[in-house]
Coordinates of C-alpha atoms and ligand atoms in Angstrom, one line a residue:
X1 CA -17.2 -13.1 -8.0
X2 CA -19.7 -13.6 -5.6
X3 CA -21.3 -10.2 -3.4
X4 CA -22.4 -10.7 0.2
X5 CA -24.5 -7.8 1.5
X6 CA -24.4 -7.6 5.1
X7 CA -26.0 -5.1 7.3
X8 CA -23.6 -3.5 8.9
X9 CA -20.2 -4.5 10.4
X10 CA -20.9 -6.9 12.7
X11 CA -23.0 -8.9 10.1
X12 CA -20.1 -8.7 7.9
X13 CA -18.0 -10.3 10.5
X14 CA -20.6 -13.3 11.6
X15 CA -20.6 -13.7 7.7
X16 CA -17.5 -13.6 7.3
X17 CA -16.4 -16.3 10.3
X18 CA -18.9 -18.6 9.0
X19 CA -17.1 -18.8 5.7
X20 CA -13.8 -19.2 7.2
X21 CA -15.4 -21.8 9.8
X22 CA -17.0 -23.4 7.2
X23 CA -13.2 -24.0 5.7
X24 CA -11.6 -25.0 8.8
X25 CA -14.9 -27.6 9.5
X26 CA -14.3 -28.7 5.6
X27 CA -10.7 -29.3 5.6
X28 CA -9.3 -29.4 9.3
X29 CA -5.8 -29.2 8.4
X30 CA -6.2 -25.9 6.0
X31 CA -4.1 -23.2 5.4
X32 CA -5.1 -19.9 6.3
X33 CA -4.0 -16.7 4.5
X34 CA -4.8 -13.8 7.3
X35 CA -4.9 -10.0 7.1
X36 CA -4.4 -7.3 9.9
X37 CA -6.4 -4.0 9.8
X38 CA -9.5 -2.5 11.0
X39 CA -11.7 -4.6 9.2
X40 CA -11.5 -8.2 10.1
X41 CA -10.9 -7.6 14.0
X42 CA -14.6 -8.6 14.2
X43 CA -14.6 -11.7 12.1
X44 CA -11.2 -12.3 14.7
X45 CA -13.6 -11.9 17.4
X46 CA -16.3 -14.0 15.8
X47 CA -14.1 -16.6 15.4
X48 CA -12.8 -16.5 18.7
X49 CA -16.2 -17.2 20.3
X50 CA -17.2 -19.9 18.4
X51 CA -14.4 -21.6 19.6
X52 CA -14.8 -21.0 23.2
X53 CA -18.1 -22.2 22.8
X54 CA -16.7 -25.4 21.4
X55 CA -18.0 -25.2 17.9
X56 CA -14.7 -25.0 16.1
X57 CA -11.4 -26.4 16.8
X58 CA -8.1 -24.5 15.1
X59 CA -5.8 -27.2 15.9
X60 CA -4.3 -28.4 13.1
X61 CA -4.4 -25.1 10.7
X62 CA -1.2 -23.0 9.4
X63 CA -1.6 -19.6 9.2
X64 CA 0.3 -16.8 6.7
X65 CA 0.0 -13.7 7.3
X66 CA -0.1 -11.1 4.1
X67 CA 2.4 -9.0 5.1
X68 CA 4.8 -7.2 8.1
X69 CA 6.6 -3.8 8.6
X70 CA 10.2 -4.1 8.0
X71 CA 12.2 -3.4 10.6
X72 CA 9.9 -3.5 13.5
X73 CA 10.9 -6.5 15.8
X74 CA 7.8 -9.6 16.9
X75 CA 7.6 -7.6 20.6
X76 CA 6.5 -4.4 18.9
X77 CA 3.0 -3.4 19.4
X78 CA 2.5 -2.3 16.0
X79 CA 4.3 -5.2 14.0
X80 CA 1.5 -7.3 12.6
X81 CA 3.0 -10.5 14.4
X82 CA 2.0 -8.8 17.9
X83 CA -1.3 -8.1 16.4
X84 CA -2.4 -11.2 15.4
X85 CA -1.6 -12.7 18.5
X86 CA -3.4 -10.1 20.2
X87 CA -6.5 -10.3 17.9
X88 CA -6.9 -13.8 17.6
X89 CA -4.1 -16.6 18.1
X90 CA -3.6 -15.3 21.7
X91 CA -7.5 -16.4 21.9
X92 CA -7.7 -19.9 20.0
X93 CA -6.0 -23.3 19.4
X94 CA -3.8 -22.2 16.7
X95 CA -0.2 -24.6 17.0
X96 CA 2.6 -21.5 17.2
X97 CA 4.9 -24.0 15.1
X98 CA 2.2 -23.3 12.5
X99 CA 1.5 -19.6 12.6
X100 CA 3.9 -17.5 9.8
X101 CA 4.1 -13.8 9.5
X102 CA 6.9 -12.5 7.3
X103 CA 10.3 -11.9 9.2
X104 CA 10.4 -8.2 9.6
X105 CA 13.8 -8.2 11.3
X106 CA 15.6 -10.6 8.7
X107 CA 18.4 -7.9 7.5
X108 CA 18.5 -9.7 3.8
X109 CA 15.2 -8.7 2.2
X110 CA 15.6 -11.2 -0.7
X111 CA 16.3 -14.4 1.8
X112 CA 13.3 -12.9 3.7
X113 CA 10.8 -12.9 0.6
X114 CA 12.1 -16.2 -1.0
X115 CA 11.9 -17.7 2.6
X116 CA 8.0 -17.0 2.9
X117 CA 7.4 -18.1 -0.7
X118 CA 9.0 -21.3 0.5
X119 CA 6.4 -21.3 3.3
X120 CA 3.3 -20.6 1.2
X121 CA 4.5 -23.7 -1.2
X122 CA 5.8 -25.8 1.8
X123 CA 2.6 -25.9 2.9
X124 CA 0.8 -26.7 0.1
X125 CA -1.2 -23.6 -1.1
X126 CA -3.5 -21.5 0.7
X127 CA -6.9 -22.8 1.0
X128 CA -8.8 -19.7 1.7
X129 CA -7.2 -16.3 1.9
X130 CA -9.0 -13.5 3.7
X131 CA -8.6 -9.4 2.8
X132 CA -9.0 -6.1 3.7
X133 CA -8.4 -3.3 1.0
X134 CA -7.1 0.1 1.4
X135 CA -9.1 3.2 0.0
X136 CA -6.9 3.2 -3.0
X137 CA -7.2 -0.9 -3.8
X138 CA -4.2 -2.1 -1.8
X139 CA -4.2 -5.4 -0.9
X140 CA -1.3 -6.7 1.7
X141 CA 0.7 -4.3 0.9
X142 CA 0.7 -4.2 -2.9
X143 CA 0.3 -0.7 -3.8
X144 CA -1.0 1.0 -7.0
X145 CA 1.2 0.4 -9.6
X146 CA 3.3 -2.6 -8.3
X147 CA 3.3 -5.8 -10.7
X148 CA 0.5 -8.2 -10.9
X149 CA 3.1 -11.2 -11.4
X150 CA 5.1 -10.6 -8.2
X151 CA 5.3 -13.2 -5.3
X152 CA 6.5 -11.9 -1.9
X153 CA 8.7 -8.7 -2.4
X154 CA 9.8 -5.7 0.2
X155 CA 8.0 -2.7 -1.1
X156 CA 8.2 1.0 -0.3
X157 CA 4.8 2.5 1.1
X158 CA 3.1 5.0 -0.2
X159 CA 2.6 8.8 1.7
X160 CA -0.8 7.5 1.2
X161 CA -0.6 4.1 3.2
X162 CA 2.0 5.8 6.0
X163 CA -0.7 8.8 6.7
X164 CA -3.6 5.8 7.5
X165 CA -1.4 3.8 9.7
X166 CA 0.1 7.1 11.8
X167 CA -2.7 6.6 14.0
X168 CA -1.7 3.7 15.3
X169 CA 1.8 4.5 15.9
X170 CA 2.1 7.0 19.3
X171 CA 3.4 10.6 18.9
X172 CA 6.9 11.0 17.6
X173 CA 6.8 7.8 16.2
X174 CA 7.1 7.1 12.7
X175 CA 5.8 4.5 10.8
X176 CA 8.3 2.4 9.3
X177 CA 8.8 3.3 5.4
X178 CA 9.0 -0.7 4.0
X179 CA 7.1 -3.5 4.2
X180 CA 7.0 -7.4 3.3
X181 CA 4.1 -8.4 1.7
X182 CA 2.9 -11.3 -0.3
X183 CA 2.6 -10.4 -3.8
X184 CA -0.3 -10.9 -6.4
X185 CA 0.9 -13.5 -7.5
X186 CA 0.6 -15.3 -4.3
X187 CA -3.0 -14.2 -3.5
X188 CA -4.2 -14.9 -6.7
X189 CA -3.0 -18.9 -6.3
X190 CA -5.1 -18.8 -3.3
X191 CA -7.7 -21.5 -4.2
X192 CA -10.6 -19.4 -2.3
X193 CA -10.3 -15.3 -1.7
X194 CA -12.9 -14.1 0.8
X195 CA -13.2 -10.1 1.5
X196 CA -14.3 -8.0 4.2
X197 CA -15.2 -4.0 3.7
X198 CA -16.8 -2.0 5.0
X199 CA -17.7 1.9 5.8
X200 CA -18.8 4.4 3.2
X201 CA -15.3 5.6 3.1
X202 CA -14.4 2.1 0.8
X203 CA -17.7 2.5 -1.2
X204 CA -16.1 4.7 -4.4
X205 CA -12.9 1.9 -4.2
X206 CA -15.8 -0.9 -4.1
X207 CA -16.9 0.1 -7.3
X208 CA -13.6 1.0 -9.1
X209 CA -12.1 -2.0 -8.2
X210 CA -14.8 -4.5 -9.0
X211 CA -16.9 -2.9 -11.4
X212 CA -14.2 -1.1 -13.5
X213 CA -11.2 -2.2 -15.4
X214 CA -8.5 -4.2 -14.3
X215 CA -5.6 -1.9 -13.6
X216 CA -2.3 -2.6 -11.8
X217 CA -3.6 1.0 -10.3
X218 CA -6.0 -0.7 -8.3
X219 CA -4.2 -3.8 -7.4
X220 CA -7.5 -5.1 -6.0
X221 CA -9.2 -5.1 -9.4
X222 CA -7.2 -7.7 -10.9
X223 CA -9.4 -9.8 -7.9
X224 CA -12.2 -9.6 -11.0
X225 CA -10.1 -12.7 -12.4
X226 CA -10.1 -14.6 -9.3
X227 CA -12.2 -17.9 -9.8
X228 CA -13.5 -18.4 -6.2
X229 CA -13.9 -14.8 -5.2
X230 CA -16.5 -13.9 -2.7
X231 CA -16.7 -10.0 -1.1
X232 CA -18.6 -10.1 2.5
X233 CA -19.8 -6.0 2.7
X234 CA -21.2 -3.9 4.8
X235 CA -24.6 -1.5 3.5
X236 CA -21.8 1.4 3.2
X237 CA -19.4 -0.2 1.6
X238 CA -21.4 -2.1 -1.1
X239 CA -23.4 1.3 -1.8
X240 CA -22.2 2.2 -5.2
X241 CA -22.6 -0.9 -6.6
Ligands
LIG301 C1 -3.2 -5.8 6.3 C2 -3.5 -5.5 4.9 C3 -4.0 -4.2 4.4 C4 -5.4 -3.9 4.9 C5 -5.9 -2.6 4.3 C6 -7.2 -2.2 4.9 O1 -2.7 -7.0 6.5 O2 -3.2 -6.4 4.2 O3 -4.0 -4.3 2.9 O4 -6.3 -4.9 4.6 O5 -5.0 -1.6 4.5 O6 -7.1 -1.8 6.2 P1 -8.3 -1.6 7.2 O7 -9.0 -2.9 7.4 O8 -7.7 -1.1 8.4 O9 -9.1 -0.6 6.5

């Protein structure tokens, strides 16, 4: 496990991009595990205008997305598919026949989650895959207590994970109660896991995750056993440890 200290969140982000760029420079046909959430937006962003600038072409990548609501169709604001595009694809070279996000429309949950497996393994592996975690050591959407040996699955969310995400759905709209996600397994085949936190509110979940046990609890712990494993923190978020 390697710890990157970064000042604050737009540190983080530069840091973080020029790991990832470093990848895409390395190996210009990799595959890219992406998250959603808060916290990479600015390594998105980063990314973004390096390659306006010229310095990085995105061409030949795939993408996977972690994970997608259930239920919420590709046009909907909040379903991580419109999000990425927003964020970042929308922005760069990034082939569309290329870019995956779990199906979150596909009726047949199992055909859904054996399809993206397919995917993952189609296309080779994931070269480096890039997190977020949640205050309680989600990752994707693997939530405290879920098995360390699943690949992608349909899970539940927890009150927990549904309260932190109302605020980006509008009034009277719910969030939906499922999600796809790619499972532990998955992640932890990923031949490099890079991770961005940041904020004093992640700073206790920092230290649980990395510096305690390894606990299907804190899904993010079991990270610890990850042989390329590199967090990119902010001052906050790296403050207990
Ligand atoms: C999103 C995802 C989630 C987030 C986590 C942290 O694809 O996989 O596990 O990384 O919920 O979210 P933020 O960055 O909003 O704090």
């Amino acid at each position: 496990m390697v710890i990157v200290r970064a000042k604050d969140y737009q540190d983080m982000s530069r840091k973080a991009a020029n790991i990832i760029s470093a990848q895409v420079i390395m190996k210009p046909k990799a595959v890219l595990g992406l998250a959603t959430g808060g916290t990479p937006v600015g390594t998105y962003a980063q990314l973004i205008d390096w390659y306006k600038k010229g310095d990085i072409d995105f061409s030949q990548i795939t993408t996977i997305n972690l994970d997608e609501y259930r239920g919420l169709p590709k046009t909907h604001e909040q379903s991580y598919w419109y999000f990425m595009h927003e964020q970042f694809f929308n922005h760069v070279n990034v082939d569309e026949s290329r870019i995956n996000v779990p199906d979150g429309m596909n009726p047949d949950s199992e055909k859904a989650c054996r399809e993206y497996d397919n995917v993952i393994r189609e296309a080779g592996g994931i070269d480096l895959q890039l997190l977020g975690i949640g205050v309680d050591g989600h990752i994707g959407f693997n939530e405290p207590g879920n098995a360390f040996e699943l690949e992608t699955h349909c899970v539940d969310l927890t009150e927990q994970t549904i309260k932190s995400n109302q605020r980006f759905f509008g009034d009277g709209e719910s969030v939906p109660k499922q999600a796809y996600t790619m499972g532990i397994k998955s992640i932890m085949q990923a031949r490099k896991v890079l991770m961005v936190v940041n904020g004093k509110e992640k700073a206790e979940i920092v230290k649980k995750a990395f510096f305690g046990p390894v606990t299907p609890e804190i899904q993010a712990s079991i990270l610890q056993m990850h042989p390329d494993f590199t967090i990119v923190g902010d001052e906050e978020a790296l403050s207990l440890i």
